[in-house]
C-alpha positions as a printed Julia matrix, in Angstrom:
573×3 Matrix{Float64}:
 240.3   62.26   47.26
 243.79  63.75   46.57
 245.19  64.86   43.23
 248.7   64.39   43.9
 249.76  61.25   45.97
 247.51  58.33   44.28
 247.62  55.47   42.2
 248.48  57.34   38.95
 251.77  58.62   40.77
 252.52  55.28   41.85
 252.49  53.97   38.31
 254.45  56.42   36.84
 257.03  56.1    39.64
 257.23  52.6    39.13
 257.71  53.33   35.05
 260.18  55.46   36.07
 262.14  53.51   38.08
 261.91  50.57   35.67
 263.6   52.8    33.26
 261.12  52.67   30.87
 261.32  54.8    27.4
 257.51  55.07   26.08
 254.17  54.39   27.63
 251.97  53.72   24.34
 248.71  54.14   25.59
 245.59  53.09   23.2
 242.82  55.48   25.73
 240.3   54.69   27.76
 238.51  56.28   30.36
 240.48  54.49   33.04
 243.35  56.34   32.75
 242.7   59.93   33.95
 244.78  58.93   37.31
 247.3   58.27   35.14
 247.48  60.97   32.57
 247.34  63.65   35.67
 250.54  61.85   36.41
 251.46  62.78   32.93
 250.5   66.52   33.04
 252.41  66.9    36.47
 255.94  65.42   35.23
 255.43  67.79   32.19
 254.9   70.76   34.16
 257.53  69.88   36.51
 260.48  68.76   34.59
 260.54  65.7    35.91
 262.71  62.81   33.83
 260.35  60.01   33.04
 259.15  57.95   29.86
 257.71  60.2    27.09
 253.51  59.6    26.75
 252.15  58.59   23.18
 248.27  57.97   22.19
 248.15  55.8    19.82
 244.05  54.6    17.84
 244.72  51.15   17.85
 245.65  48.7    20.47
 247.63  46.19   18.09
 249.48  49.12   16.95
 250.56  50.29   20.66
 251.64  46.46   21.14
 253.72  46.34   17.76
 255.34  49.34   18.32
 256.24  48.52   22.05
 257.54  44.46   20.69
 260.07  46.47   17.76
 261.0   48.96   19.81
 262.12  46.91   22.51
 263.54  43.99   19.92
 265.96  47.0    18.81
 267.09  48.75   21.72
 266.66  45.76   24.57
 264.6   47.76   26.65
 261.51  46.9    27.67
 258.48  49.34   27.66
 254.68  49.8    28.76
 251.71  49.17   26.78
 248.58  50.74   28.45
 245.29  49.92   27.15
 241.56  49.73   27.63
 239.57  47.64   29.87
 238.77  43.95   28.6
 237.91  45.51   25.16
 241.18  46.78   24.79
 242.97  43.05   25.57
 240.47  41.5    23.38
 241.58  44.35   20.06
 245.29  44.35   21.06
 245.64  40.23   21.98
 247.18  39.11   19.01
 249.61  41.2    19.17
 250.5   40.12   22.86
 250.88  36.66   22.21
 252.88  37.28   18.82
 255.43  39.68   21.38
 255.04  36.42   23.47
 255.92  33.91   20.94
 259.28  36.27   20.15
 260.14  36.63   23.72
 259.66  40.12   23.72
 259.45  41.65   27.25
 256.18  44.13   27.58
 254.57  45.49   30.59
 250.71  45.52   29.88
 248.2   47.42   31.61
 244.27  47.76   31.61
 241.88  48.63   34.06
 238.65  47.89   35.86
 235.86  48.98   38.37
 234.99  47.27   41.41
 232.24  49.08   43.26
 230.27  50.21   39.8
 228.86  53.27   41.37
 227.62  52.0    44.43
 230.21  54.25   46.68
 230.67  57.82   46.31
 233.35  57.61   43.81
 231.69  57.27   40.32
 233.73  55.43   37.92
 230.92  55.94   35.22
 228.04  53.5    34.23
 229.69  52.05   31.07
 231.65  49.74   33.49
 228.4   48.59   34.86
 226.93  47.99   31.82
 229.48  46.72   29.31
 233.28  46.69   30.21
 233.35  44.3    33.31
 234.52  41.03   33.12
 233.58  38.08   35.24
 236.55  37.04   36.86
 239.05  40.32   36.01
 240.74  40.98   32.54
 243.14  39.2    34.17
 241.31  36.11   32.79
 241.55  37.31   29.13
 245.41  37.68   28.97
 246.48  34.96   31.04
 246.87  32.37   27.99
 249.13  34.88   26.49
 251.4   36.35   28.75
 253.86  35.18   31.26
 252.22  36.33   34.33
 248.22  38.19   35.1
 247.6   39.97   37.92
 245.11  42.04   39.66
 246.83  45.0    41.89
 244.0   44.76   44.51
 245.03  47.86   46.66
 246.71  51.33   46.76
 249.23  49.59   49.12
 250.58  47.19   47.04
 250.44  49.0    43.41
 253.86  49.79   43.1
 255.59  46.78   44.06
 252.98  45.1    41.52
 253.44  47.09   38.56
 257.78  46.89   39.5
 257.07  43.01   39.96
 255.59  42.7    36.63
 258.14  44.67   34.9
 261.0   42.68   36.35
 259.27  39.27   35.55
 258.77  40.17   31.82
 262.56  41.05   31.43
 263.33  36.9    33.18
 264.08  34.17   30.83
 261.93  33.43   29.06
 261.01  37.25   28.54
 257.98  37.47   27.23
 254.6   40.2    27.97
 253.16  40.59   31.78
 250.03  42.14   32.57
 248.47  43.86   35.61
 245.12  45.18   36.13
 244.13  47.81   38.29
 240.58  49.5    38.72
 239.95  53.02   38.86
 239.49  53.12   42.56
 242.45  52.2    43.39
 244.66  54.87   41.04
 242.21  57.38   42.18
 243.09  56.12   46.09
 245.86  58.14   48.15
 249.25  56.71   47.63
 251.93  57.37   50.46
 255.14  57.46   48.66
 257.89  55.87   50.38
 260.94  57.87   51.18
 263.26  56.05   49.14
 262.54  53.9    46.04
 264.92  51.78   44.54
 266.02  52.37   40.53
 265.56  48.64   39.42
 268.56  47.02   37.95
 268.55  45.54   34.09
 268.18  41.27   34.27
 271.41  39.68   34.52
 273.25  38.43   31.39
 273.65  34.53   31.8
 276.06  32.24   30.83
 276.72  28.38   29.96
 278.9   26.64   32.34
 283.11  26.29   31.58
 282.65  22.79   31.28
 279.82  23.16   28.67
 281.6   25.37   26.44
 284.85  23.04   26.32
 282.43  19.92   25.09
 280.75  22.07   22.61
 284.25  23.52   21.28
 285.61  20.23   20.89
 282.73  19.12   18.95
 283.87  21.77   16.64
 287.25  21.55   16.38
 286.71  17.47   15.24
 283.88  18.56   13.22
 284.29  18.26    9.48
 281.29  19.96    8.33
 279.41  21.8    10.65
 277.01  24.74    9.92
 275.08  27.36   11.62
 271.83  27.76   11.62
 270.47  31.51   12.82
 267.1   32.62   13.99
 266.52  35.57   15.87
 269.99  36.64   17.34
 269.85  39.8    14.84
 268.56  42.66   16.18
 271.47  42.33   18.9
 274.47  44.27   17.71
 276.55  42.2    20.1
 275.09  38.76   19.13
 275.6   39.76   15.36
 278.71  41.05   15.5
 279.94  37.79   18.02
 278.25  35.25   15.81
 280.64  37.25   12.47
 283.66  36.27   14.36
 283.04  32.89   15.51
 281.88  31.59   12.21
 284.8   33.54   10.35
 287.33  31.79   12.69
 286.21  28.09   12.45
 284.89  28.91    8.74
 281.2   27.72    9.41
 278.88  28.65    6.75
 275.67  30.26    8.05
 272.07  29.94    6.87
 268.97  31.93    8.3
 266.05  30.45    9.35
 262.95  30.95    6.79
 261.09  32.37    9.45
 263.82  34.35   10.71
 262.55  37.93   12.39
 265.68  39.66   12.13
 268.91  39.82   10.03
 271.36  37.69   11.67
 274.66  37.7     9.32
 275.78  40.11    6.8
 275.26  38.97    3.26
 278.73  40.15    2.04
 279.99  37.78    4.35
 281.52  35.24    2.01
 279.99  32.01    4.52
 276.41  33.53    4.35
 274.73  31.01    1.93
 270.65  31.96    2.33
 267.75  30.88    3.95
 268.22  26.8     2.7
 268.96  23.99    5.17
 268.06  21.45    3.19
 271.08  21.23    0.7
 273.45  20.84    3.28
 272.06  18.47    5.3
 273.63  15.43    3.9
 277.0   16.82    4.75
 276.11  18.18    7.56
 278.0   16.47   10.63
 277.44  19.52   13.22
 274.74  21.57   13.11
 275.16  24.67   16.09
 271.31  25.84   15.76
 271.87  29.98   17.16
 268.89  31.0    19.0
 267.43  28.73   15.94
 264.83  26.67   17.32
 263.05  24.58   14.22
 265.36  25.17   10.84
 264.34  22.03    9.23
 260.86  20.94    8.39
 258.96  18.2     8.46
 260.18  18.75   11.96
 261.63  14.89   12.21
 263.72  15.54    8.68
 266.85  16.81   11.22
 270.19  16.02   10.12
 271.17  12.88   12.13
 268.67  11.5     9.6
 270.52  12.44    6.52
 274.22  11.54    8.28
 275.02   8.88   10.3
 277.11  10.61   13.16
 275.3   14.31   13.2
 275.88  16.27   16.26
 273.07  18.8    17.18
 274.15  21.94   19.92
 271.28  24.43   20.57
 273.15  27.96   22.0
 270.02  30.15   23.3
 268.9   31.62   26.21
 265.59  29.93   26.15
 266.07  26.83   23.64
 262.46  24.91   24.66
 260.0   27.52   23.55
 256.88  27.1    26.01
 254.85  28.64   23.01
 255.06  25.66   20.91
 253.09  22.84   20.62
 255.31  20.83   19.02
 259.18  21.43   18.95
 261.79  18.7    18.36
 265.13  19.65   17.57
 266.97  16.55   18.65
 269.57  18.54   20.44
 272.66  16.97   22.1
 273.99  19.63   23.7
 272.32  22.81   25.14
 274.61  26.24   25.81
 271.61  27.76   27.54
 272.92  31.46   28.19
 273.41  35.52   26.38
 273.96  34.07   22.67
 276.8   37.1    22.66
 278.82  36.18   25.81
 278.22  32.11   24.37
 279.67  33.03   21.05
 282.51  35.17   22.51
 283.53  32.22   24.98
 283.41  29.74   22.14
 285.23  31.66   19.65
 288.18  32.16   22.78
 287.64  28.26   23.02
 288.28  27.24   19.8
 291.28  29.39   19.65
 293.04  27.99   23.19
 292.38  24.39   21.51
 293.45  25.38   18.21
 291.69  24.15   14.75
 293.15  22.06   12.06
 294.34  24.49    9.5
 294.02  22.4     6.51
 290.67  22.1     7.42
 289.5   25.73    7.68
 291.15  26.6     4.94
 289.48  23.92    2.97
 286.13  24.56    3.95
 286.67  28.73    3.76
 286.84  27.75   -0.19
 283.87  25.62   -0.14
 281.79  27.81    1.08
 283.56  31.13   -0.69
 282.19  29.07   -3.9
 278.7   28.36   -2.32
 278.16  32.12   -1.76
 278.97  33.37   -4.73
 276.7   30.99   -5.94
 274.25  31.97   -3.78
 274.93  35.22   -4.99
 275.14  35.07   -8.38
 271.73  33.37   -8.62
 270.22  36.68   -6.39
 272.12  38.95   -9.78
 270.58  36.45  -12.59
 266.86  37.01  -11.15
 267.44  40.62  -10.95
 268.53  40.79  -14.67
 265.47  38.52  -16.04
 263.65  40.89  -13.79
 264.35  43.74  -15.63
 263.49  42.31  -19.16
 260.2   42.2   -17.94
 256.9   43.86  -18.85
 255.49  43.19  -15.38
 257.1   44.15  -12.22
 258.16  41.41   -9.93
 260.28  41.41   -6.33
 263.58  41.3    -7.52
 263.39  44.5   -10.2
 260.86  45.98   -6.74
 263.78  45.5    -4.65
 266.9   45.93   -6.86
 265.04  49.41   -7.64
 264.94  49.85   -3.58
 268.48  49.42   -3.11
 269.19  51.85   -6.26
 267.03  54.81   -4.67
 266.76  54.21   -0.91
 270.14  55.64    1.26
 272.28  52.29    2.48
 271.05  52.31    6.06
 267.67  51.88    4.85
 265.3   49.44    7.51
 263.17  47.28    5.41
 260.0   45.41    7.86
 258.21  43.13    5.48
 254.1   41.72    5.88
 253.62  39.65    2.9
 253.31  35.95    2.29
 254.07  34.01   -1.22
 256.83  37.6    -1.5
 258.4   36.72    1.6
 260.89  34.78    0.39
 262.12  36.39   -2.52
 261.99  39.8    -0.56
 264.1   38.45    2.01
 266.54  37.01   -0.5
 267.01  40.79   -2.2
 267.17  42.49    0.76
 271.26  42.77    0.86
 271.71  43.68    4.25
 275.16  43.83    6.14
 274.21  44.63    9.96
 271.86  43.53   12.31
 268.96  46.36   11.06
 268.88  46.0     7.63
 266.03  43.66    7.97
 262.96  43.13   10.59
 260.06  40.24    9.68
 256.25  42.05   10.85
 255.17  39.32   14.35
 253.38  36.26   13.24
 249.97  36.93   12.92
 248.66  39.24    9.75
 247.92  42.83   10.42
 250.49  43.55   12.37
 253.32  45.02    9.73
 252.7   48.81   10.5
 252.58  49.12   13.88
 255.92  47.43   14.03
 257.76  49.41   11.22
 256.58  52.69   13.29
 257.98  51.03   16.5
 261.29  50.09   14.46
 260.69  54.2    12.86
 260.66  54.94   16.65
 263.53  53.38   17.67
 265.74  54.03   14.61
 264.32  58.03   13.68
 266.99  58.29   11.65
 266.81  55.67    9.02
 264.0   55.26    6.77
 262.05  52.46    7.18
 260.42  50.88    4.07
 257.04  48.41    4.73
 256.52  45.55    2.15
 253.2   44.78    2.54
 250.48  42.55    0.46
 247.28  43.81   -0.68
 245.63  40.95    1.56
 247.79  42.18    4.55
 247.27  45.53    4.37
 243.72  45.04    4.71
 244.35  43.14    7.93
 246.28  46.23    9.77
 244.65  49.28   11.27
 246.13  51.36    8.38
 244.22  54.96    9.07
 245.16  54.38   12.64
 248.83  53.95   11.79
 249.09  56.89    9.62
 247.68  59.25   12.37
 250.42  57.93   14.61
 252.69  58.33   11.9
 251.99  61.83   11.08
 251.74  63.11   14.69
 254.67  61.3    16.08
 256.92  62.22   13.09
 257.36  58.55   11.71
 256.61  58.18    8.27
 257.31  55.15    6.68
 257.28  54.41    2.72
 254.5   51.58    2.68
 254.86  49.33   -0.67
 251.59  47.25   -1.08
 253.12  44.49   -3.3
 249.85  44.2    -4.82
 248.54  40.57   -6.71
 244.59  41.46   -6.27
 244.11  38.37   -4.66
 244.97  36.41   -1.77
 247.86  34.37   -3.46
 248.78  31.55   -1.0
 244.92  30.44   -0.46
 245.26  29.75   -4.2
 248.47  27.57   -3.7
 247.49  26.18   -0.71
 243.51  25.27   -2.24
 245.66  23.81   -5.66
 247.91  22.02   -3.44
 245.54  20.31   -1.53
 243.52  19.62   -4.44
 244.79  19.6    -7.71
 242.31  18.08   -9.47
 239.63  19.73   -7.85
 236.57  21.84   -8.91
 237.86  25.19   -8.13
 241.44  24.38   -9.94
 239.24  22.97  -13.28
 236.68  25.65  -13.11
 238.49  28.6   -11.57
 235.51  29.06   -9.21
 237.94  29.53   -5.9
 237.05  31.42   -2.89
 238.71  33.03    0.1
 241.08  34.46   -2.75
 239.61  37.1    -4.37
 240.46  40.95   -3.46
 238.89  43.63   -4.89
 241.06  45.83   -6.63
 241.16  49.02   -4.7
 243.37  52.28   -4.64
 244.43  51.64   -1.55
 247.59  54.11   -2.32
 245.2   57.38   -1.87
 244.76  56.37    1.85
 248.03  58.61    2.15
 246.07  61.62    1.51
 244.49  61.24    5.03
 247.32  62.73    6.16
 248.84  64.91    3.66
 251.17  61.8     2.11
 252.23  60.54   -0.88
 250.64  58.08   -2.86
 250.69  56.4    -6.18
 249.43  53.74   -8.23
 252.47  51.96  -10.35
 252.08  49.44  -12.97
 254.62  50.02  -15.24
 258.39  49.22  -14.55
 259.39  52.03  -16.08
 257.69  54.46  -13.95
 259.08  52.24  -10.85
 262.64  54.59  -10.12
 260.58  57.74  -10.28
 258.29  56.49   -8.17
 259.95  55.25   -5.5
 261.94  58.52   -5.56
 258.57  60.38   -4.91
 257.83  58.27   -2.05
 261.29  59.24   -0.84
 261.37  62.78   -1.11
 257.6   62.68    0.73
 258.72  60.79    3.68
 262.13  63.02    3.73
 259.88  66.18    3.92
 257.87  64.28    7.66
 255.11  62.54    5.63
 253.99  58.83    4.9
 254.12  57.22    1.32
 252.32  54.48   -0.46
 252.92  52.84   -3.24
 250.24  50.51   -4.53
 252.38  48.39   -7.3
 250.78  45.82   -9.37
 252.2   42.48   -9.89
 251.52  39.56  -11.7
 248.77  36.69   -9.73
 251.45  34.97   -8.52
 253.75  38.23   -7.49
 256.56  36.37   -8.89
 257.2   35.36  -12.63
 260.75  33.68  -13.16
């Protein structure tokens, strides 16, 4: 068998040719082919995606889903065996669920010793899986394959990369066993450099409907989703609601920041106030902003007009999705915008009208605002610390371009809320799915070294996420984040939910609950794996200083934590 030629080669061609950044590879012992692939495009020079190891398979996936949410680009998660899918699965059908294009890989054995190439016995005894890994992914990803041969490897692994990056994007997977990477592989003389996926567009006719709509509209409003982390679909969604004067709300569960909060039509994360009014609703890339699901606003006024503008409005990961849409401008949200916006302006808008609702909504934001300001003062009279003194003190220390990912659950809100962001990376949400926050603030780390990243994290989440894993990969890769465990000592919204559900119940009258209770660790000296920072804070007065600390640690190439105690509830009004 050949060292040069084989099946390793032909991956890494194909990576290269798919223009890929980063191969985040969690090991296994399938991947020798692979890594001599590796050692040979160090040793030669060759341009090609840069190698990382990382310990933890939802960690490689994580990082892979943020980087590739920031910079568009899709990149290659390579991981181990079935065992590997299994660990890293959540995290592939959370990258799924955000339409995150991923190529995944994993291998196999196929002849188990019984030629004279000897994959080793462990794939005998415990890593084969009846059927192919294929079977284990293909509930979660777009597309499962098995490469079967040396022959057809390439084109596979260049097949799967260019279906993840089709609408809908989402994660594909191939699976190839050893004996075929460790098989000759003829290279072919000339190998194509494989364009980026076309940008798509809604129809002329489509757009002029949908303009018209607005231009008659009296009160129509934007509802925003996930259209952040594209700079162009931010900064095309700020001109189009600035000309018509559309007020714009984020979606609770919104992943990304989608509109500057300056902006004097951003008015929160709150449908429900304005859906009485509400005669238009244009839903950006915003798939479900009202719940009970059925409470849309053609129920609340008479003549409501709903227009979805996404590339993929019908998510395929959801069991249940009604948005009662009239009108669909299925297409690049950016290019959508930018063609409405030119729209609007040919037809030409009632200036009365846009004047009258610019000072509506002027009045709603500063509202809006002002309300953010009054917590943050009753916040500081405090004895206790609570989010909006933890993240007024943030914005005091950290430098303005600050990237803030946040894990937690009864803070998310309120963090959100005091996170005053004003472009389209102020603000990431961690993938559905608990125990995934660090591996995507390294991946947002990776693709934004410059900026610090701060993690808001709860004490219930952080024990969910590989945390000794991701500070390894964050002191060898040169990505320290400051992680801020917003810490209650208990698993808060099992409490609400249990009182909710019953409020007259034993566990409410006797204060005998479980599933809540956390012991009360110092989770902040898990820093000192690694040489970091960390520090316990109770006090609000030791808060600035603290933070600063954490700062000047992660400034000098190390990892922070700060384990701050809050009240049960992590918020007290």
């Amino acid at each position: 068998m050949t060292n040069y030629h084989d099946g390793g080669e032909a991956i890494f061609e194909a990576f290269r040719n798919l223009s890929v950044d980063y191969v985040i590879c969690s090991p296994g012992s399938e991947w020798p082919p692979f890594w001599e692939a590796v050692a040979r495009q160090k040793r030669d020079g060759t341009p090609g995606p840069i190698y990382l190891d990382c310990g933890h398979e939802t960690i490689a996936v994580t990082m892979a889903n943020a980087y590739t949410s920031i910079t568009g680009r899709m990149q290659v998660v390579m991981l181990h065996a079935g065992a590997g899918l299994l660990q890293g699965s959540m995290a592939v059908g959370a990258a799924r669920a955000m339409e995150t294009p991923m190529l995944v890989m994993s291998g196999e054995s196929l002849t188990y010793g019984e030629t004279d190439f000897d994959p080793g016995s462990q794939w005998y005894r415990n890593l084969s899986v009846v059927g192919g890994p294929q079977r284990l992914l293909e509930p979660l990803v777009k597309w499962a394959q098995q490469a079967p041969a040396p022959e057809t490897l390439y084109q596979t692994v260049i097949r799967a990369g260019e279906l993840a990056q089709r609408n809908p994007k989402g994660p594909t997977y191939v699976c190839v066993s050893m004996e075929t990477m460790m098989h000759d592989w003829l290279k072919p003389d000339v190998l194509r450099k494989v364009p980026p996926a076309p940008k798509t567009r809604p129809t002329a006719s489509d757009i002029e409907k949908v303009a018209t709509l607005i231009a008659k509209a009296k009160c129509p409003v934007i509802s925003a989703l996930t259209a952040g982390p594209d700079r162009e679909a931010f900064d095309a969604l700020v001109a189009f609601a600035e000309f018509a004067a559309i007020p714009v709300v984020e979606g609770q569960g919104a992943y990304f920041a989608n509109f500057p909060k300056s902006n004097e039509l951003y008015l929160g994360a709150k449908i429900g106030p304005l859906l009485k009014d509400m005669d238009l609703a244009l839903l950006v890339d915003s798939w479900a902003p009202w719940y009970p699901p059925s409470n849309t606003p053609k129920n609340a006024h008479e003549n409501a007009q709903i227009v979805s503008i996404s590339e993929n409005p019908l998510k395929g990961n959801m069991v249940y999705q009604t948005m009662e849409a009239g009108h669909y401008l299925e297409g690049n949200i950016a290019i959508t915008l930018r063609l409405l916006t030119e729209a609007l302006r040919k037809l030409g808008l009632d200036a009365d009208k846009v004047a009258e609702r610019r000072t509506r909504w002027k009045a709603e934001h500063k509202k809006w605002r002002d309300g953010i300001a009054a917590a943050e003062e009753k916040a500081a009279t405090k004895d206790v610390i609570t989010i909006p003194l933890l993240m007024k003190t943030l914005r005091e220390v950290m430098p303005a371009d600050t990237s803030y990912v946040d894990e937690t659950i009864v803070h998310a809100g309120d963090i959100r809320d005091h996170i005053l962001w004003d472009e389209p990376h102020g603000y990431f949400r961690a993938p559905s799915g608990l125990g995934q926050g660090l591996g995507y603030a390294l991946g947002v780390k990776l693709a934004l070294p410059k900026r610090p990243v701060v993690m808001t994290i709860g004490d219930g989440t952080f024990l969910y996420n590989p945390v000794i894993p991701a500070l390894t990969v964050a002191d060898e890769y040169k990505l320290p984040l400051l992680i801020i465990i917003c810490n209650n000592k208990k698993y808060a919204v099992m409490e609400q939910l249990h009182n909710r559900f019953y409020p007259k119940g034993t566990a409410i009258t006797t204060k005998d609950y479980y599933g809540v209770h956390i012991n009360n660790s110092r989770y902040e000296q898990a820093a000192t794996v690694v040489g970091g920072y960390g520090q316990l804070v109770a006090n609000p007065a030791e808060l600035k200083a603290a933070i600063k600390a954490a700062l000047a640690s992660v400034e000098a190439g190390k990892p922070a934590i700060l384990n701050v105690m809050m009240p049960d509830s992590g918020v007290q009004r």
